Amino acid sequence: MTLWQWVADWAAVLLGVPLCYVALLFARRRWISREGGTFELSWRRRTTAEGRGWSLGVGRYSHDELQWFRIFTPSLRPKESLRRERLRYLGVRVPGNEEAHSLYPDNVVVRCEVDGRQFEISMSSRALVGFQAWLEAAPPTRSEERRVGKECRS
């Protein structure tokens, strides 16, 4: 094998692998959004470091769950899955100067809690309206159903 053939083979490998990865990410994004209801959603687990720790991703509503997928991973499974009845909305704020560079443009930061664990998510203002409507549209919990059922029988 001549030197130019060896260089051409390695160039094809070095260009082919990243192109295949990008194609895989596009196909994955298409698969995730096949049922609709997806939106840009960033996630921050630890809120102790000011403006740090954000991961870009995509959110999807699936029945009573908000699923979060990291944007640069080929996995078809959500990284986080939040049940609507366990999720608490704590408030919203504007991203700080340091955070604005890490997030999608024109996003707001939403503080949430699940089982005593606080975290932050970031989404557009329009997606926030949909998120709040999704939270409020939750069916009554079983304890509320039982309480209402007993009151009606009395």
C-alpha angles and dihedrals in degrees: 000000000000124000095251091053091050091050091047092051093050092045090053091051094046092050097037099055096055091044091052090049092051090048089050091052092051092049090048092051089050091050093049093050096044092107095042125231095102125138140166108278128172122198133210117185100181116050096181098089110069111244096346137109102048120153119196117229152134127267125211131185112224113177105294096351136085106212122199123202123190110238102225101045126091094220116123092204122087116254090216132020119190122196112221096226092055097044120097124195110219102176148290134259140175114259116256122243093265092047095049090073092052098049138064113273118275095012128147126213118240121199114215141171134208119184092340093310112120124207139154132238128189128214141148120281090250091052089049090060089052091046092052091047090049090052093048093047092065115130116245115279120248092255090054090048091052092047093049091045092054093047091052093051094052 
